[in-house]
XYZ file of C-alpha atoms in Angstrom:
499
model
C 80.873 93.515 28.188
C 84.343 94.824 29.099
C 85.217 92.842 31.669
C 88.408 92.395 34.051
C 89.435 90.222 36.397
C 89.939 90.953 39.706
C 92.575 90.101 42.148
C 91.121 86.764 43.538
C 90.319 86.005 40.271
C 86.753 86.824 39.988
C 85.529 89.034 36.960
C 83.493 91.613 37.201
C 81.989 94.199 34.580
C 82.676 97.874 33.973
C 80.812 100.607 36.012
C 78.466 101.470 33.241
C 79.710 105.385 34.087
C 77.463 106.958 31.745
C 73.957 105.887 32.408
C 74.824 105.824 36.279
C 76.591 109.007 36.409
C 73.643 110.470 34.152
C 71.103 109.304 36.892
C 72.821 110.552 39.581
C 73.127 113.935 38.200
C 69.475 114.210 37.336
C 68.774 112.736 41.517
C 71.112 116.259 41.814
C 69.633 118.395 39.437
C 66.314 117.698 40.992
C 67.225 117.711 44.314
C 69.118 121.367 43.254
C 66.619 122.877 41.962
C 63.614 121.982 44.691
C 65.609 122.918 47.585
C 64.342 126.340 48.074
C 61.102 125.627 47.278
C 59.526 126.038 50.065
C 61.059 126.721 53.394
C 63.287 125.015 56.471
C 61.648 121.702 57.501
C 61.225 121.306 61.193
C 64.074 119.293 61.848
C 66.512 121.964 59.913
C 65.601 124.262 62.140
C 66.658 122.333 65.283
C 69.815 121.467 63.935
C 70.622 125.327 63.303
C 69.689 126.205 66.773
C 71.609 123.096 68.265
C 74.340 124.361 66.067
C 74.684 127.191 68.051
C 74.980 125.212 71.210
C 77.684 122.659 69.916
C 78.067 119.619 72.031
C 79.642 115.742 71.812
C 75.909 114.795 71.650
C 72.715 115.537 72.708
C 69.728 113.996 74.135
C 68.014 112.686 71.154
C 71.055 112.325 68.879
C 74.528 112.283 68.453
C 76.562 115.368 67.189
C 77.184 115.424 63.842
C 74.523 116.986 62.175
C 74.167 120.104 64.928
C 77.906 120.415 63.796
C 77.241 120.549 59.848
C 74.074 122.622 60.068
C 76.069 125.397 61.707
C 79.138 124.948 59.265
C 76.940 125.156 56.533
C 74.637 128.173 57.385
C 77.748 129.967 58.346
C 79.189 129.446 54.651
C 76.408 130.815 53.136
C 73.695 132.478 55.783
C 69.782 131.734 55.240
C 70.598 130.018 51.784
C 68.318 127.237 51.525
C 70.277 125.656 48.451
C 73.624 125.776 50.054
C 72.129 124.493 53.191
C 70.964 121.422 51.568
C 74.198 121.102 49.304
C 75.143 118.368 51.703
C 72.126 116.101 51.630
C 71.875 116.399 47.519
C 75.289 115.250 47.297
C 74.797 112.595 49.396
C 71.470 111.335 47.957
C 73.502 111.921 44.163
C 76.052 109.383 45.926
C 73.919 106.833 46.821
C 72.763 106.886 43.374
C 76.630 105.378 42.445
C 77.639 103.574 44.766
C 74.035 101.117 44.937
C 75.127 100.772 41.326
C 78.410 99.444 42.752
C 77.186 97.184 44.842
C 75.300 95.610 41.381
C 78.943 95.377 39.906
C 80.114 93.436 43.022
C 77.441 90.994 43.112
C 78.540 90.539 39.138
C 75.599 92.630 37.392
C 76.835 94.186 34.144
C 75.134 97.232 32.514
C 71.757 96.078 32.993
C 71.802 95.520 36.880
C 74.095 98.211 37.468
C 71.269 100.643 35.461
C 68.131 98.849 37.635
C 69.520 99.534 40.772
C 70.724 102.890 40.211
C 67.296 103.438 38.848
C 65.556 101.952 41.629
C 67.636 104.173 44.202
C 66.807 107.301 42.127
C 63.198 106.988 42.527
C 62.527 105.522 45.645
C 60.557 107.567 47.647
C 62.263 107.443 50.815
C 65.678 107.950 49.488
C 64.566 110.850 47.387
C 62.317 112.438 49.770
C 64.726 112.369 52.460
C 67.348 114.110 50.219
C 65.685 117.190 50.001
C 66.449 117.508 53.967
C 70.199 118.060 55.843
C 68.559 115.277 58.164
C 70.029 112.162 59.808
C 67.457 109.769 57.765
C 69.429 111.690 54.723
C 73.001 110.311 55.844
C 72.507 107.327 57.926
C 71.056 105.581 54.833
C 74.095 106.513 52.346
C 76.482 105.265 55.471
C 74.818 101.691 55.506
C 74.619 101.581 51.820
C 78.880 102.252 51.485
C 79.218 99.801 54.490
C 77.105 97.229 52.285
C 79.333 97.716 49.628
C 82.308 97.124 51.408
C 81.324 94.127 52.628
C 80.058 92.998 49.407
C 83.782 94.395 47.988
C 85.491 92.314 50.695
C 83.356 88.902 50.215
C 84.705 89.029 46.698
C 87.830 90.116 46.930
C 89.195 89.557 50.535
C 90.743 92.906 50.449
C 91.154 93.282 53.897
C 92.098 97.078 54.026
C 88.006 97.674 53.315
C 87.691 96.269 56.516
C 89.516 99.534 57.911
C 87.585 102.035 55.795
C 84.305 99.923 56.931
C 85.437 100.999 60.587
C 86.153 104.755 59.300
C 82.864 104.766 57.893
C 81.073 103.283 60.899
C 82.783 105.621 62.950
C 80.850 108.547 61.108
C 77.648 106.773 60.894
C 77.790 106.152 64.602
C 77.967 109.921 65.083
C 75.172 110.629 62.731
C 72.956 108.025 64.269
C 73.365 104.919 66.525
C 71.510 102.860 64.620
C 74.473 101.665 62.691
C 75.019 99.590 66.310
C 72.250 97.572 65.424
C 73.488 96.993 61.591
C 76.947 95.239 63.240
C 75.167 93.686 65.423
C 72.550 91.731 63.678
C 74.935 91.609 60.646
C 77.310 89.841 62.706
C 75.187 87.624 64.293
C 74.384 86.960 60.511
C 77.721 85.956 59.424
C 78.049 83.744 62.499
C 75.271 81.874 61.341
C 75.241 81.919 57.501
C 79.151 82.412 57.224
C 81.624 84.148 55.749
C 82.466 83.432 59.348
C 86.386 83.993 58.296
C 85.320 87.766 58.307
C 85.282 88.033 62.311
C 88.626 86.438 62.242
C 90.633 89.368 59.992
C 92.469 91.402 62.654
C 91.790 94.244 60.418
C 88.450 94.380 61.060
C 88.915 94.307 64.855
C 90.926 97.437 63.744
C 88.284 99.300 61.987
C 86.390 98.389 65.490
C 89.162 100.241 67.523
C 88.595 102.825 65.175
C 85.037 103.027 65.314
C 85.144 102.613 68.978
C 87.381 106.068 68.963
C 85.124 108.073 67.003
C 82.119 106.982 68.974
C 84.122 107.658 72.759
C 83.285 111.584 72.989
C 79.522 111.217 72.099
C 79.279 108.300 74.159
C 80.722 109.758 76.970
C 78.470 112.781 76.860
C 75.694 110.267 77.000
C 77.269 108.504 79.978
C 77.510 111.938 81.983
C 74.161 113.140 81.309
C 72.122 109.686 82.429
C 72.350 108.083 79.084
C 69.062 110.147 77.354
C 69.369 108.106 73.988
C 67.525 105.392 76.159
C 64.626 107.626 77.164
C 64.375 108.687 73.495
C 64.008 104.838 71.877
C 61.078 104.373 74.307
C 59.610 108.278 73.412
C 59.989 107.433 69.570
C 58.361 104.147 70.048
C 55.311 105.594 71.718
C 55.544 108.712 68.599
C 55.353 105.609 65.976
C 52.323 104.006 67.722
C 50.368 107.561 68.510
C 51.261 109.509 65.365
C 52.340 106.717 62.778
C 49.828 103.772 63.139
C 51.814 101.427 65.216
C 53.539 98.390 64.662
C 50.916 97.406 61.821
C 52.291 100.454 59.346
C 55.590 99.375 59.778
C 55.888 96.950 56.968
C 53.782 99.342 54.581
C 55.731 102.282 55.335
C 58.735 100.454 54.289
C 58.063 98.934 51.332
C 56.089 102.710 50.677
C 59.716 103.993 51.433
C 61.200 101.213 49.013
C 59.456 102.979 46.683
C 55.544 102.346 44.846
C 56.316 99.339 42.571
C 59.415 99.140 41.264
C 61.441 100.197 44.593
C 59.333 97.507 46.721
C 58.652 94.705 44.289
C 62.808 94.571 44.093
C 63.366 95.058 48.103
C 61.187 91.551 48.059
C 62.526 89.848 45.488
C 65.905 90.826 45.723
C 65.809 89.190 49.663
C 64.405 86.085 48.496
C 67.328 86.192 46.127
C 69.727 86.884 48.655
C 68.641 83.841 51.026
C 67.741 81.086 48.182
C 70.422 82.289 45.560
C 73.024 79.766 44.966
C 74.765 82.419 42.620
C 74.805 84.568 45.704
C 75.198 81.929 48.323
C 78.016 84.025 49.689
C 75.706 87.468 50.515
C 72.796 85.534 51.988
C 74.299 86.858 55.409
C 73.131 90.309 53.946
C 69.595 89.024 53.430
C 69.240 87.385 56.924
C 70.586 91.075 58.131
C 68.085 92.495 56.509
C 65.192 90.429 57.172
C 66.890 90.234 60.822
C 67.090 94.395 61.352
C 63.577 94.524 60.463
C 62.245 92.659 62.506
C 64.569 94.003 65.162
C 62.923 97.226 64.299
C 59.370 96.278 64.333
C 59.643 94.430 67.723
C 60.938 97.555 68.951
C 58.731 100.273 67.275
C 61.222 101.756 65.653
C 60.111 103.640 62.103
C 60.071 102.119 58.914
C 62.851 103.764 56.899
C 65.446 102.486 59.680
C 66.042 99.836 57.224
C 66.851 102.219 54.114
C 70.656 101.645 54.307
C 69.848 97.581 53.315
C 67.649 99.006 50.001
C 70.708 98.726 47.720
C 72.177 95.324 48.504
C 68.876 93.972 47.917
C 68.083 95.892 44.971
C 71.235 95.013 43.222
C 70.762 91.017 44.134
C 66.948 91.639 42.438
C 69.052 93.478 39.309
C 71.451 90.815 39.117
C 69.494 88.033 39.078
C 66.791 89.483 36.499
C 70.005 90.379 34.369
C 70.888 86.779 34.171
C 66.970 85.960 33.452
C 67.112 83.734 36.812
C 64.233 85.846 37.852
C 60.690 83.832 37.110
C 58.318 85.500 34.757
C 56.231 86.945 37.283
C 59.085 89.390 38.255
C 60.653 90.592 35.065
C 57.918 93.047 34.104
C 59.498 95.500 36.746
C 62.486 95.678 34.989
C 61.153 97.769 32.367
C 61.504 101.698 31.219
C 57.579 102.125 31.625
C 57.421 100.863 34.488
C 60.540 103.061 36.149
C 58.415 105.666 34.596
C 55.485 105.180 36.386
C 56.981 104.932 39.437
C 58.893 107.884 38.990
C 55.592 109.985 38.134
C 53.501 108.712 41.366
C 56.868 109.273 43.846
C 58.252 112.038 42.939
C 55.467 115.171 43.517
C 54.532 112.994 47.030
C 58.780 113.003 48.032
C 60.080 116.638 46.709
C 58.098 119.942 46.622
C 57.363 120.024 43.220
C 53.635 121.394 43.665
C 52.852 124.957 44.239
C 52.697 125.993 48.352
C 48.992 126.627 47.423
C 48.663 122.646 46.895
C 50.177 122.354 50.453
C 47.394 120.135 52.457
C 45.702 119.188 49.691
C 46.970 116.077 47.537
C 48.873 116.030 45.547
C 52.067 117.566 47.958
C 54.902 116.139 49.881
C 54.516 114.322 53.037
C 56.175 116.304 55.240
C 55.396 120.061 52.973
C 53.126 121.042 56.440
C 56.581 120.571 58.009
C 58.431 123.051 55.533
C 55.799 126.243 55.104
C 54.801 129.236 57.503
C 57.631 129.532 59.629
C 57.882 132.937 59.641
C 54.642 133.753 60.123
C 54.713 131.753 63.609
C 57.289 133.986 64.326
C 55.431 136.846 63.319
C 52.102 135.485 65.542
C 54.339 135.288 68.537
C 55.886 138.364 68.418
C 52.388 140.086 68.177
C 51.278 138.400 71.190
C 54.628 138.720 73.082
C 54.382 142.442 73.167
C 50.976 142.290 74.702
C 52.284 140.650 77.924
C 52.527 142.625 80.847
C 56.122 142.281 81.417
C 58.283 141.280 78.419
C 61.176 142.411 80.302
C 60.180 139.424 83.074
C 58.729 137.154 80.377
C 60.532 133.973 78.818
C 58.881 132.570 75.440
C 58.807 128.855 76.451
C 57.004 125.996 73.609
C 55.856 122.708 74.039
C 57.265 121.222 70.617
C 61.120 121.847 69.755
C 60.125 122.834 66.173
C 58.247 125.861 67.469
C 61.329 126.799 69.450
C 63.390 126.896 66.420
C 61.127 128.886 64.540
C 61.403 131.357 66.881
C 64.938 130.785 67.448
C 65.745 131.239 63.230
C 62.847 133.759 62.528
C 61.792 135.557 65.789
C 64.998 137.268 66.507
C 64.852 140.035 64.085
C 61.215 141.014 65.085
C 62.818 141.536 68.628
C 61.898 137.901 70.564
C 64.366 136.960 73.118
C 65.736 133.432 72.983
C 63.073 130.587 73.398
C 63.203 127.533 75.324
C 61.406 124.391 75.467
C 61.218 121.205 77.368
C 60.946 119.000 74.162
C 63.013 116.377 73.100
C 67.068 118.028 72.721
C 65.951 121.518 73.284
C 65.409 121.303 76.703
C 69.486 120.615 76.761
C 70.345 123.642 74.876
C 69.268 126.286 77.159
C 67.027 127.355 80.576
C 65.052 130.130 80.830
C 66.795 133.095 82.922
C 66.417 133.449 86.754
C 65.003 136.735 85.945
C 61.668 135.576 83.813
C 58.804 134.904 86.356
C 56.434 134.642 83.562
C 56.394 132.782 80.783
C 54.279 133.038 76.860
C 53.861 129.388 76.620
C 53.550 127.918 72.540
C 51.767 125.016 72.521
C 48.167 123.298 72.391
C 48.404 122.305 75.840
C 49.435 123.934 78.709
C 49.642 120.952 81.245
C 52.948 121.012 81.591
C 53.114 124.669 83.450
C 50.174 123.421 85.800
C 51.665 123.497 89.457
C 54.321 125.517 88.539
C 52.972 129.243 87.962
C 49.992 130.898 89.430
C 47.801 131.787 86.961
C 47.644 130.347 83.267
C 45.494 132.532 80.889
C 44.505 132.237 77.075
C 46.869 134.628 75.143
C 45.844 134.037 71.406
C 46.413 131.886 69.064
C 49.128 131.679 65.963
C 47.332 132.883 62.651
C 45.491 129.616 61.083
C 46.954 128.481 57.893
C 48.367 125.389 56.370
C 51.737 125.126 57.985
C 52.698 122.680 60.982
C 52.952 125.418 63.832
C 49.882 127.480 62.715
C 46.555 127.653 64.381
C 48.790 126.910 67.461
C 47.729 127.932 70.832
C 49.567 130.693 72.839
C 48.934 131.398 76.823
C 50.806 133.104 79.256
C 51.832 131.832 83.030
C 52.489 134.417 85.235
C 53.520 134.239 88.748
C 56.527 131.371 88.670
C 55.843 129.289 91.912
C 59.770 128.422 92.462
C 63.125 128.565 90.936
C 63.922 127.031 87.130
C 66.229 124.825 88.421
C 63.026 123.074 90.285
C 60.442 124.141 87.886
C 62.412 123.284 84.717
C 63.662 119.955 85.312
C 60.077 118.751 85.345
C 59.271 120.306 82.136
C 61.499 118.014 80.572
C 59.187 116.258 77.839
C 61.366 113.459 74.963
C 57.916 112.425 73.625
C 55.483 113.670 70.753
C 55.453 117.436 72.706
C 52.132 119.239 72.921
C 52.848 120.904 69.876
């Protein structure tokens, strides 16, 4: 098997380079060639227009993917492909270092292959690298801190301690769930041991330096009334309106884990973790990550918040069907048709492999609504903004931040002024001018200018077609009843929108 030993003795196998690095460069090639398929997703478009109002956070996340959305784009302007260079890479990554994690927990070729496998094709790891999003880069994060603690278990190498606090620090910065991960992991390792790990000094220092690159976005949060609070609660009503509650969460994870292969192995492999004797020294990383999901249930948090602990069980599923531990009952999985199958029902729901025509119609991506007819908002809102009375004296104001940076991205060449909103970060990155008494208000429902302007009036509506801002609503408010630093305050809105 080409095995060495390691320094405290332990052997371990090879990487198996070639079927791993072969997997992780068709998870690229894939990625590559579907990312200007169809269009921007929502979320994309936020992060441009945040980008061009850099901060140390905002209200509904921290700073770092404003920052590499507007590094990107400015490399290589309006190229989808370079845009989402980042996220392929990442989700490429992943691909290696879950394979890793196989090799720490002793899995030779097989195991390593399984679990790269089962990363390639799992539907919420795939899907989410065809986006420059957060749920792209917080997963990776978790998945390299899982494999240095996996690393350090084995070979009490207490420098990955430091790296585990370099890597926190940038996972804190992407998204603060990676709080929660420390947290219940250490609670974890309290209980189930290696309780020696809380007692290296060097992982107090990878705290310090976690702690240092989480101060500025932190303090941003601190000076502007701490909005990441407001947001949990917001995102926990969104999951119970729009995603089914509390009762979808399990479903939508194991969905995530990936249709059969991905979520038979999340199961198995954290039965393996807790009841393992072979693996008696990991089964902190199963309590974490039976312990973060229910953590995230209680809370309403979404599903794929527990994608960074996919790998670690994966590879304790690989390893243990490797060394034919694993009952009958289990070892079909860990077959070639199988993968297959799996790999034919995720991938045209996770990538936009369909044609935009299939768009609303199954089969297409989830989130394809999310990713189509952009422009044409623009295009809709531009018609009806030069119909207004006053454009000079009008501000373009939506109720859902993805609207706004549609307009933002597309609406500038057709003439549109800058757009505001009220929704979630947006309302942080800009307020209307003193000089716009009226307003062209995007959005389903107008509630929220009720009170505040004299007369609201029907102004249209966006052109119907299959994309997530069309068949929208448009009205226009005329007749401001006080100054935007009263009226816009209350138009402050960190829930679903009225989008």
């Amino acid at each position: 098997m080409g095995n060495r030993t390691a320094p405290g003795g332990v052997r371990v196998a090879k990487l198996a380079r070639v079927p791993v690095l072969a997997m992780a460069g068709a998870v690229g090639l894939l990625l590559l060639v579907t990312s200007g398929r169809y269009g921007y997703f929502g979320d994309e478009l936020y992060f441009l227009a945040a980008g061009r109002h850099l901060a140390w956070g905002y209200a509904d996340q921290p700073p770092a993917l404003p920052l590499l959305a507007h590094l990107v784009d400015a490399l290589a302007p309006g190229s989808l492909v370079v845009f989402r260079l980042p996220a392929t890479l990442a989700t490429a990554a992943g691909v290696v270092v879950a394979a890793l994690i196989a090799r720490e927990l002793g899995g030779g070729r097989r195991a390593q292959v399984l679990t790269a496998g089962t990363f390639a094709i799992s539907g919420q790891l795939l899907g989410t690298g065809h986006y420059l999003a957060t749920s792209t880069f917080d997963p990776l994060l978790w998945t390299v801190l899982c494999w240095l603690l996996v690393r350090w278990v084995r070979t009490r190498a207490d420098g990955l301690l430091v790296w585990a606090g370099v890597v926190t620090a940038v996972a804190v910065n992407v998204k603060f769930l990676v709080l929660a991960f420390w947290l219940v992991a250490g609670i974890c390792v309290l209980v189930f041991g290696p309780r020696g790990l809380l007692r290296r000094p060097l992982l107090w220092a990878g705290a310090l330096i976690a702690a240092a690159g989480a101060a500025p976005t932190v303090v941003w949060q601190a000076a502007h009334g701490w909005p990441q609070l407001e947001m949990n609660a917001a995102i926990s009503a969104e999951v119970e309106q729009v995603y089914g509650g509390r009762l979808m969460f399990l479903p939508g994870m194991l969905a995530g884990a990936g249709i059969v292969v991905g979520a038979v192995l999340l199961v198995y492999g954290v039965w393996r973790l807790l009841r393992s004797p072979e693996l008696r020294a990991y089964r902190f990383l199963g309590a974490a990550t039976a312990g973060l999901t229910a953590v995230f249930l209680a809370t309403g948090g979404r599903s794929y918040y527990v994608a960074g602990m996919f790998a670690v069980c994966w590879a304790a599923a690989a390893v243990s069907l490797e060394a034919g531990a694993a009952a009958r009952w289990w070892r079909w999985v860990a077959t070639w048709p199988v993968y297959a199958v799996s790999a034919l029902i995720v991938v045209p729901f996770a990538l936009p492999v369909v044609p935009v025509s299939w768009v609303g119609r199954a089969p297409a991506p989830g989130f394809a609504t999310a990713e189509i007819g952009w422009p044409d908002v623009a295009a809709s809102v531009a018609r009806a903004y030069r119909q207004v009375p006053d454009p000079a004296r009008t501000a373009i104001v939506t109720g859902f931040y993805w609207h706004a940076a549609a307009l933002d991205r597309f609406g500038r060449p057709l003439g549109l002024p800058e757009p505001y909103s009220g929704s979630r970060g947006y309302w942080d990155l800009g307020t209307p001018p003193a000089g716009a008494r009226d307003v062209l208000f995007v959005g389903d429902d107008p509630a929220v200018l009720t009170g505040h302007f004299a007369a609201i009036t029907p102004a249209g509506r966006i052109d119907d077609g299959p994309g997530f801002g069309q068949g929208t609503a448009l009205w226009l408010a005329t007749g401001r009843a006080g100054p935007w630093s009263a009226v816009w305050p209350r138009m402050r809105d960190l829930g679903v929108g009225t989008g």
